[in-house]
Short mmCIF file of C-alpha atoms and ligand atoms in Angstrom, two decimals:
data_model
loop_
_atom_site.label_atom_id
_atom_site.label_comp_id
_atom_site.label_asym_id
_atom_site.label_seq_id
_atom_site.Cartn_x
_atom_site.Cartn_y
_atom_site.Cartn_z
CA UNK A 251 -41.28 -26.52 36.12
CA UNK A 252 -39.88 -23.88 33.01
CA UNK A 253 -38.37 -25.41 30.39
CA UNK A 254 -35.53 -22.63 31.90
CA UNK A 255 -35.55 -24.32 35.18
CA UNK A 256 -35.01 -28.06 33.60
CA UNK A 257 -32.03 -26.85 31.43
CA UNK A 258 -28.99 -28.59 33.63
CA UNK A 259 -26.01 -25.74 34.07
CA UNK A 260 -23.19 -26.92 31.61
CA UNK A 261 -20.67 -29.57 33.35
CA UNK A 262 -17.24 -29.08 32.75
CA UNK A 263 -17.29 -31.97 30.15
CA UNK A 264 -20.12 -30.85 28.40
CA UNK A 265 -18.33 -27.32 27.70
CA UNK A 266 -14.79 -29.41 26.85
CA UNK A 267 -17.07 -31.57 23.89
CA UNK A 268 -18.83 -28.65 22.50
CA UNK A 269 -15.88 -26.39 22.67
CA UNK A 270 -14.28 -28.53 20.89
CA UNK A 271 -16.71 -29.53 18.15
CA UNK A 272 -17.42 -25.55 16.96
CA UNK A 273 -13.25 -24.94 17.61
CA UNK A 274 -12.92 -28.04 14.79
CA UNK A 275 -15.58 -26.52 12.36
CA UNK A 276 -14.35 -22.92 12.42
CA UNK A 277 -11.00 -22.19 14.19
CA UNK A 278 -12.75 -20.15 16.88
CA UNK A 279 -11.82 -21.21 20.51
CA UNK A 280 -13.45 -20.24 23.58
CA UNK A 281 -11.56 -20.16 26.96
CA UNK A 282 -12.78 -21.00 30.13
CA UNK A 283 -13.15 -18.33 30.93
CA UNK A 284 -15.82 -16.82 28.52
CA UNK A 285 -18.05 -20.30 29.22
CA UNK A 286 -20.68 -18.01 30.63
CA UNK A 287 -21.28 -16.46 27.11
CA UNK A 288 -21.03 -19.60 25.24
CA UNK A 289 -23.60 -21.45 27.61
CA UNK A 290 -25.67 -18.50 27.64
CA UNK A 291 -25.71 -18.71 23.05
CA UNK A 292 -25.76 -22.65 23.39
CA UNK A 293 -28.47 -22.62 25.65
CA UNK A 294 -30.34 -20.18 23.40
CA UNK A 295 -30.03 -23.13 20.18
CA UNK A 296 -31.01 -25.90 22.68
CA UNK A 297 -34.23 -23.67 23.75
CA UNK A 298 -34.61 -23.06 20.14
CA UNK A 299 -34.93 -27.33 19.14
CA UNK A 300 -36.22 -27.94 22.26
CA UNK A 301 -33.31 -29.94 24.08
CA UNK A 302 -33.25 -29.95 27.38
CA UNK A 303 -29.68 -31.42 27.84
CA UNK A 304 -26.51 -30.26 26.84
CA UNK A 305 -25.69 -34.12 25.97
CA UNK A 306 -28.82 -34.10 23.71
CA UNK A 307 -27.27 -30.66 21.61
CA UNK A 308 -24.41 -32.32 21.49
CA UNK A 309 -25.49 -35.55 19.64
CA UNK A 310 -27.86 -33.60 17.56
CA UNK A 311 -24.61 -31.43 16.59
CA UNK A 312 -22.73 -34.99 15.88
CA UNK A 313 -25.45 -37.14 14.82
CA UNK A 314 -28.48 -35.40 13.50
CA UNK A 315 -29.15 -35.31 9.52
CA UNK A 316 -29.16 -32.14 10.06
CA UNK A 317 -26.44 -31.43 12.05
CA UNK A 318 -24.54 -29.21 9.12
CA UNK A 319 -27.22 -27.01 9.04
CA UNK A 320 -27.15 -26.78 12.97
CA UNK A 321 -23.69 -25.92 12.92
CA UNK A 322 -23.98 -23.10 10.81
CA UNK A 323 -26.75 -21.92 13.01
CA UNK A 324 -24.51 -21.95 16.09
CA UNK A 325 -21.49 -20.10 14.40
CA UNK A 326 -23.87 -17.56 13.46
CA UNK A 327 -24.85 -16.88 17.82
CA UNK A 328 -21.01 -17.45 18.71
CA UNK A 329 -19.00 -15.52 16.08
CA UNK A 330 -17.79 -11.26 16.83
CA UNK A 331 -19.07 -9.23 13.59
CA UNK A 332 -18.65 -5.85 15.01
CA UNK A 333 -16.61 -3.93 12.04
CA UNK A 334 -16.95 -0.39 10.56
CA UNK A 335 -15.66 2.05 7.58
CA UNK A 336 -12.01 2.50 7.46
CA UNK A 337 -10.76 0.83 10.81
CA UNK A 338 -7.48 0.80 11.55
CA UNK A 339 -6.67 3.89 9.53
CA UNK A 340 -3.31 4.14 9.65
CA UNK A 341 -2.93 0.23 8.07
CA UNK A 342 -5.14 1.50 5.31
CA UNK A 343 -2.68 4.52 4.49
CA UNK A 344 0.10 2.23 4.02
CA UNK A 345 -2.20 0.24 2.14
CA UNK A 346 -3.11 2.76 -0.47
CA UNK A 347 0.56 4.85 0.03
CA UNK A 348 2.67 2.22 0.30
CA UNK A 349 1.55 -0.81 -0.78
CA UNK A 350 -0.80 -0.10 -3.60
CA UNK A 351 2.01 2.10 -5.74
CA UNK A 352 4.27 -0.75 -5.17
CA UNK A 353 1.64 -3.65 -6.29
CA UNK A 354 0.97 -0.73 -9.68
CA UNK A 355 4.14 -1.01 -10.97
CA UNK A 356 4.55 -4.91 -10.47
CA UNK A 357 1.09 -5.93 -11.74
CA UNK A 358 1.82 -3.32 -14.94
CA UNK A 359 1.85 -5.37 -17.59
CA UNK A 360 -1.24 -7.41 -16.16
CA UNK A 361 -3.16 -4.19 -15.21
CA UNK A 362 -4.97 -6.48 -12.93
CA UNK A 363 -5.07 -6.86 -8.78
CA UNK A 364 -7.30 -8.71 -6.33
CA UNK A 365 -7.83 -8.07 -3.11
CA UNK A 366 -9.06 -10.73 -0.38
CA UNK A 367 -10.75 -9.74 2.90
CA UNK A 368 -11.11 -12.86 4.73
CA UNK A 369 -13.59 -12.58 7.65
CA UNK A 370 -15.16 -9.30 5.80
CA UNK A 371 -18.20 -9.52 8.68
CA UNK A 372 -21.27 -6.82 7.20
CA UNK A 373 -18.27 -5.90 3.92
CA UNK A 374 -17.04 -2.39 5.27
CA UNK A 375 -13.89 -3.46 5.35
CA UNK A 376 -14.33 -4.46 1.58
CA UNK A 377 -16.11 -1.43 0.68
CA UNK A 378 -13.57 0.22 2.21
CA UNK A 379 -10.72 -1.28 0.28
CA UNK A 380 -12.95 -0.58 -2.72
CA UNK A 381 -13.09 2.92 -2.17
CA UNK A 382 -9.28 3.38 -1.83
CA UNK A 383 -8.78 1.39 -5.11
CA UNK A 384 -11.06 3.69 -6.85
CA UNK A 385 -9.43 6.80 -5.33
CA UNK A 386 -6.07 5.60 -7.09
CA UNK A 387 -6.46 7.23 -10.36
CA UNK A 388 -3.55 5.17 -11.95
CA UNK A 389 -5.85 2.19 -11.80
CA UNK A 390 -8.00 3.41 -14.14
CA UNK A 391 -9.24 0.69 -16.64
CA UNK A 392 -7.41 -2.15 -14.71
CA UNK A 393 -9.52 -5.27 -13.88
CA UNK A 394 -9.57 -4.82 -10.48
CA UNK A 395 -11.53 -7.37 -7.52
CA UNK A 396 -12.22 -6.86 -3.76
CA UNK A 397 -14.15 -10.18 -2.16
CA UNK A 398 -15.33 -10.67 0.95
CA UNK A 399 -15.73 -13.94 2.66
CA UNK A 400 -17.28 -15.16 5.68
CA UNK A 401 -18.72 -18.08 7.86
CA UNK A 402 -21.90 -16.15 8.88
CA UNK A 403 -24.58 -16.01 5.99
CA UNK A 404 -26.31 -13.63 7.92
CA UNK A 405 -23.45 -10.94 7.71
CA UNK A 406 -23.26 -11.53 4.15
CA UNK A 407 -26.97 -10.59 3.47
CA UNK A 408 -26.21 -6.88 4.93
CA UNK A 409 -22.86 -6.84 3.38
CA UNK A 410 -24.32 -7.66 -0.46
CA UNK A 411 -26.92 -5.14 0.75
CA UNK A 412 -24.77 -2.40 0.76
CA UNK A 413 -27.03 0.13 3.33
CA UNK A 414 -25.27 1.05 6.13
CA UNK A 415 -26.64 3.72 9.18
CA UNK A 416 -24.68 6.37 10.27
CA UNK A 417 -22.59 4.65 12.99
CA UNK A 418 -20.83 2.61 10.53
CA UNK A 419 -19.13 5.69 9.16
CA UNK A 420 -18.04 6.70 12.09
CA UNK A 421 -14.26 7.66 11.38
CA UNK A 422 -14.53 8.14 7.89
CA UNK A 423 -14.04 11.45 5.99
CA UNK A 424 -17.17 12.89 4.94
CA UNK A 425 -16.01 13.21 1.23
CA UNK A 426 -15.89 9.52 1.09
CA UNK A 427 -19.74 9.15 1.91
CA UNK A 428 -20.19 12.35 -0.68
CA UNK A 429 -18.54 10.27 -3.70
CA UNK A 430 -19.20 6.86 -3.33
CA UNK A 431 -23.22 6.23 -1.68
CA UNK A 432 -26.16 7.83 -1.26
CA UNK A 433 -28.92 8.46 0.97
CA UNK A 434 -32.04 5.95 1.51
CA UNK A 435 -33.88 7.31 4.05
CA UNK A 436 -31.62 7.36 7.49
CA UNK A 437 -28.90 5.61 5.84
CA UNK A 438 -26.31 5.30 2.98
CA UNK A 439 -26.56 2.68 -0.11
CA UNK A 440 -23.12 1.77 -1.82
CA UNK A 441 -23.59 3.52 -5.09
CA UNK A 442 -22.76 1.38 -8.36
CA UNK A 443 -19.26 2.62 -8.50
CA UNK A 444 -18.00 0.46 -6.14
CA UNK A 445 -20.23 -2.44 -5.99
CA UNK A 446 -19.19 -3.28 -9.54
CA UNK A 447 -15.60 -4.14 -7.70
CA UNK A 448 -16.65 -6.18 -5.03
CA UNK A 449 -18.03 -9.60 -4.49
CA UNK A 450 -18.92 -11.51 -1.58
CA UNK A 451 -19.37 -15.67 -0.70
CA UNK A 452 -19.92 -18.05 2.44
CA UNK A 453 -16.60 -19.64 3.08
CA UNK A 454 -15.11 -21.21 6.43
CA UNK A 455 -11.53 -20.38 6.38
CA UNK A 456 -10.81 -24.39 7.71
CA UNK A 457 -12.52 -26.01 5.06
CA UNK A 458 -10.16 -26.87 2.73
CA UNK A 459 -12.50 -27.94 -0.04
CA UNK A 460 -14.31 -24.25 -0.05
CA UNK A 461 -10.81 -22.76 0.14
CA UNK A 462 -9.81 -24.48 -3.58
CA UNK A 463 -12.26 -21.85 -5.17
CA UNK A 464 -9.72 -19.09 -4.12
CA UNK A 465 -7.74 -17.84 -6.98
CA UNK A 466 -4.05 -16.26 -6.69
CA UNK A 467 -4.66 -12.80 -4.83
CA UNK A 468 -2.23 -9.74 -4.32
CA UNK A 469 -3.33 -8.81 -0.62
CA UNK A 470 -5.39 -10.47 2.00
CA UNK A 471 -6.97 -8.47 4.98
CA UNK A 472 -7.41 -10.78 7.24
CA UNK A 473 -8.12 -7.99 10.56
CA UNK A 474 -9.49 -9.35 13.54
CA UNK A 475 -10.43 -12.44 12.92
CA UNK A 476 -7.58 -14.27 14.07
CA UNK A 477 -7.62 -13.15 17.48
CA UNK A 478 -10.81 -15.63 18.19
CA UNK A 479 -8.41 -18.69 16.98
CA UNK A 480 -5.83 -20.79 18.46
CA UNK A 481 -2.71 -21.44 17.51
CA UNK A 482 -2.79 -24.60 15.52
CA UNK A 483 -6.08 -23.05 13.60
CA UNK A 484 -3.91 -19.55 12.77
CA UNK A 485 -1.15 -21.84 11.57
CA UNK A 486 -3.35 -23.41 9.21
CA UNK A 487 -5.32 -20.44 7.86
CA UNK A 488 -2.00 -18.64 8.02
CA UNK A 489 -0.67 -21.87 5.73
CA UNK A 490 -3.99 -21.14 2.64
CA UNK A 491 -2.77 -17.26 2.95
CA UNK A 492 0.63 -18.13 2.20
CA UNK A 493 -0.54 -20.78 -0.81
CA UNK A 494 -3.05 -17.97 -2.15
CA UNK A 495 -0.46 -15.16 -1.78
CA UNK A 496 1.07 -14.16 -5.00
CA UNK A 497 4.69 -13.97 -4.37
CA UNK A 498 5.52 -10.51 -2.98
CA UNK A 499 2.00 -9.99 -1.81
CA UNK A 500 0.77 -8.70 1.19
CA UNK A 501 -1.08 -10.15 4.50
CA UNK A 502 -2.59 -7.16 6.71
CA UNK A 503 -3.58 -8.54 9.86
CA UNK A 504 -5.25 -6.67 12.68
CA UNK A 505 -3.50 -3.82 14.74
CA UNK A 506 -3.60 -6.83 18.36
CA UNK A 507 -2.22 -9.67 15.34
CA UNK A 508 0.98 -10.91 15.02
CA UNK A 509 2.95 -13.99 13.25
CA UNK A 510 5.21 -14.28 16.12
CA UNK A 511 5.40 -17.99 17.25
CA UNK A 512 2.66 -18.88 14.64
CA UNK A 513 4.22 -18.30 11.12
CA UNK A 514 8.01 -17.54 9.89
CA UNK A 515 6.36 -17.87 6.18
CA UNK A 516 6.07 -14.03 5.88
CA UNK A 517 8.67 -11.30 6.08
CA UNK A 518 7.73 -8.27 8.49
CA UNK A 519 8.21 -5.22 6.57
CA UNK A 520 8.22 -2.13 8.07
CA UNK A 521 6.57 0.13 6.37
CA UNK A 522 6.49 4.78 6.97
CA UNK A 523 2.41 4.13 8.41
CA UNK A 524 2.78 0.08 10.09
CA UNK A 525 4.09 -2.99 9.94
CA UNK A 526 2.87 -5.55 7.75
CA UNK A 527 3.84 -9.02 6.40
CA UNK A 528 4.56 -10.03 2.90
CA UNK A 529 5.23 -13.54 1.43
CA UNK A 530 9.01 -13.80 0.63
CA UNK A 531 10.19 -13.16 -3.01
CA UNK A 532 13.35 -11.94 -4.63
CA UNK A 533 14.65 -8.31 -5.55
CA UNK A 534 13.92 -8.62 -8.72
CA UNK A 535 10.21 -9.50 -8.23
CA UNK A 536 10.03 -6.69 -6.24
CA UNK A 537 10.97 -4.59 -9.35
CA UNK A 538 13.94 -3.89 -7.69
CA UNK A 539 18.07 -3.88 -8.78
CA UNK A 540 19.13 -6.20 -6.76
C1 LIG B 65 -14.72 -9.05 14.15
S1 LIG B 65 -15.19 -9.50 12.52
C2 LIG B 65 -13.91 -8.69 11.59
C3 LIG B 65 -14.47 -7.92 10.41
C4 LIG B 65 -13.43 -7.12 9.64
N1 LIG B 65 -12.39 -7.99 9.12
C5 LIG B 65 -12.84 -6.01 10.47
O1 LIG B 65 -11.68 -6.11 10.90
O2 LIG B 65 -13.53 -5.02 10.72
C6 LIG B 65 -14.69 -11.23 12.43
C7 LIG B 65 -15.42 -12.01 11.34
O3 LIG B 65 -14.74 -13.25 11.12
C8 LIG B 65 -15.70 -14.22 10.78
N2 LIG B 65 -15.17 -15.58 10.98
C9 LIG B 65 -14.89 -16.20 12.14
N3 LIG B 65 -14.46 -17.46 11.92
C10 LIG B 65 -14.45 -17.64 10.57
C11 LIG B 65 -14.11 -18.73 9.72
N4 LIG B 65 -13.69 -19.90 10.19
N5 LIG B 65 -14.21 -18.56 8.37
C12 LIG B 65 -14.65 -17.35 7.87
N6 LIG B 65 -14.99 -16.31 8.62
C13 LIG B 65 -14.89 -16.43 9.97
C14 LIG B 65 -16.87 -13.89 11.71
O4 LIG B 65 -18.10 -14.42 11.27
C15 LIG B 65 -16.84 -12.37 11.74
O5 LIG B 65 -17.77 -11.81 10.84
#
């Protein structure tokens, strides 16, 4: 008999343990009804150690003195990393028409902004936000930060990188790729410009420990990500966005994202290009009369 053939198929309360362990760690939840695909990446770690039980992953996921190390292996095989150059374009117009000259005239005296992109996957998201800050010329000579977090180390290894093929820059302007990287052999390096802005670290938006090295910030992108969480784990990332959130700043969630029945925290503001939420804060630190 295969070591294939010997692997038991996953009972019911086998899936209802596991699910539940990796929904505790990271937020993400799997349904019943995608079981097939997390047997099918479970069963890949078990063939990995050489556990021919579900049970036996299980304990080794609870037990073993490795079992942190284990459970950042899994994450890796379960989480969605697919992301790409400007996505979502028309949130990223508001974001440099709209929200940017807005956050310019507040931050003034400072001449500082930071920008969080929480779930950045491979960092085109935080490239991209890079390149739009750049593009503003009236940030010129500001202290200006775009990092990237995420739970899979393996993401952040091709998003410190910075060498992207061509399909990642599928729906971005040419003159973007022009200015800011350059060819190495089929594909594009980020060129100095705009890897002097950005930063990237490992950080699992549930641990609350990791979370107290995030400083104040002015936006978070958090696009998505939350779609793969329930709702008691968006309340609580929802609940660190709120507490990092400067007051007045700005959440930008993805375009299939919304607060409704998870957070009345934020105010909806309806912006010419979306809709977008932004921690509450008076008229005045808005910079406007009242
Ligand atoms: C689909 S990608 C989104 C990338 C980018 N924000 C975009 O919209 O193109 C989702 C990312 O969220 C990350 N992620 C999932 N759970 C996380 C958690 N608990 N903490 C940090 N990152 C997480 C995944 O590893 C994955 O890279």
């Amino acid at each position: 008999m295969t070591w294939l053939e010997s692997q038991h198929e996953m009972s019911k309360e086998d899936f209802r343990l596991l699910r539940d362990l990796i929904y505790t760690y990271c937020g993400i939840f799997f349904h019943d009804d995608v079981r097939y695909i997390f047997e099918r990446r479970i069963g890949a770690r078990m063939r990995e150690l050489g556990l021919a039980t579900h049970q036996d992953y299980y304990r080794h996921l609870r037990y073993h003195p490795k079992r942190r190390t284990e459970l950042e292996e899994i994450v890796e095989l379960l989480t969605t990393n697919e992301t790409y150059f400007f996505r979502e374009e028309y949130q990223l117009r508001a974001f440099s028409e709209e929200i940017l000259p807005e956050l310019i005239e507040r931050n003034a005296s400072r001449r500082r902004l930071r920008v969080w992109s929480a779930g950045c996957s491979t960092g085109e998201e935080v490239y991209t936000v890079g390149i739009l800050l750049r593009e503003n010329r009236k940030l010129d000579g500001w202290n200006l930060e775009v990092f990237g977090n995420d739970i899979s180390r393996k993401v952040l290894q091709v998003a410190r990188k910075g060498i992207y093929g061509k399909n990642a820059f599928r729906v971005m302007e040419p003159y973007y790729l022009k200015h800011y990287f350059h060819p190495v052999g089929n594909s594009y390096a980020v060129d100095e410009s705009l890897r002097s802005l950005v930063s990237f670290g490992y950080l699992n938006l549930l641990d609350g420990e990791m979370l107290q090295l995030v400083g104040e910030v002015d936006v978070v992108f958090c696009r998505n990500v939350l779609i793969y969480f329930d709702a008691s784990a968006r309340i609580r990332v929802l609940a660190t966005f709120h507490d990092k959130l400067r007051r007045g700043g700005y959440l930008l969630l993805g375009h299939s994202e919304s607060l409704v029945n998870v957070s009345t925290d934020f105010e909806l503001v309806h912006l010419v290009n979306d809709m977008v939420y932004r921690k509450a804060c008076t008229d005045l630190e808005l910079g406007r009369s009242a």
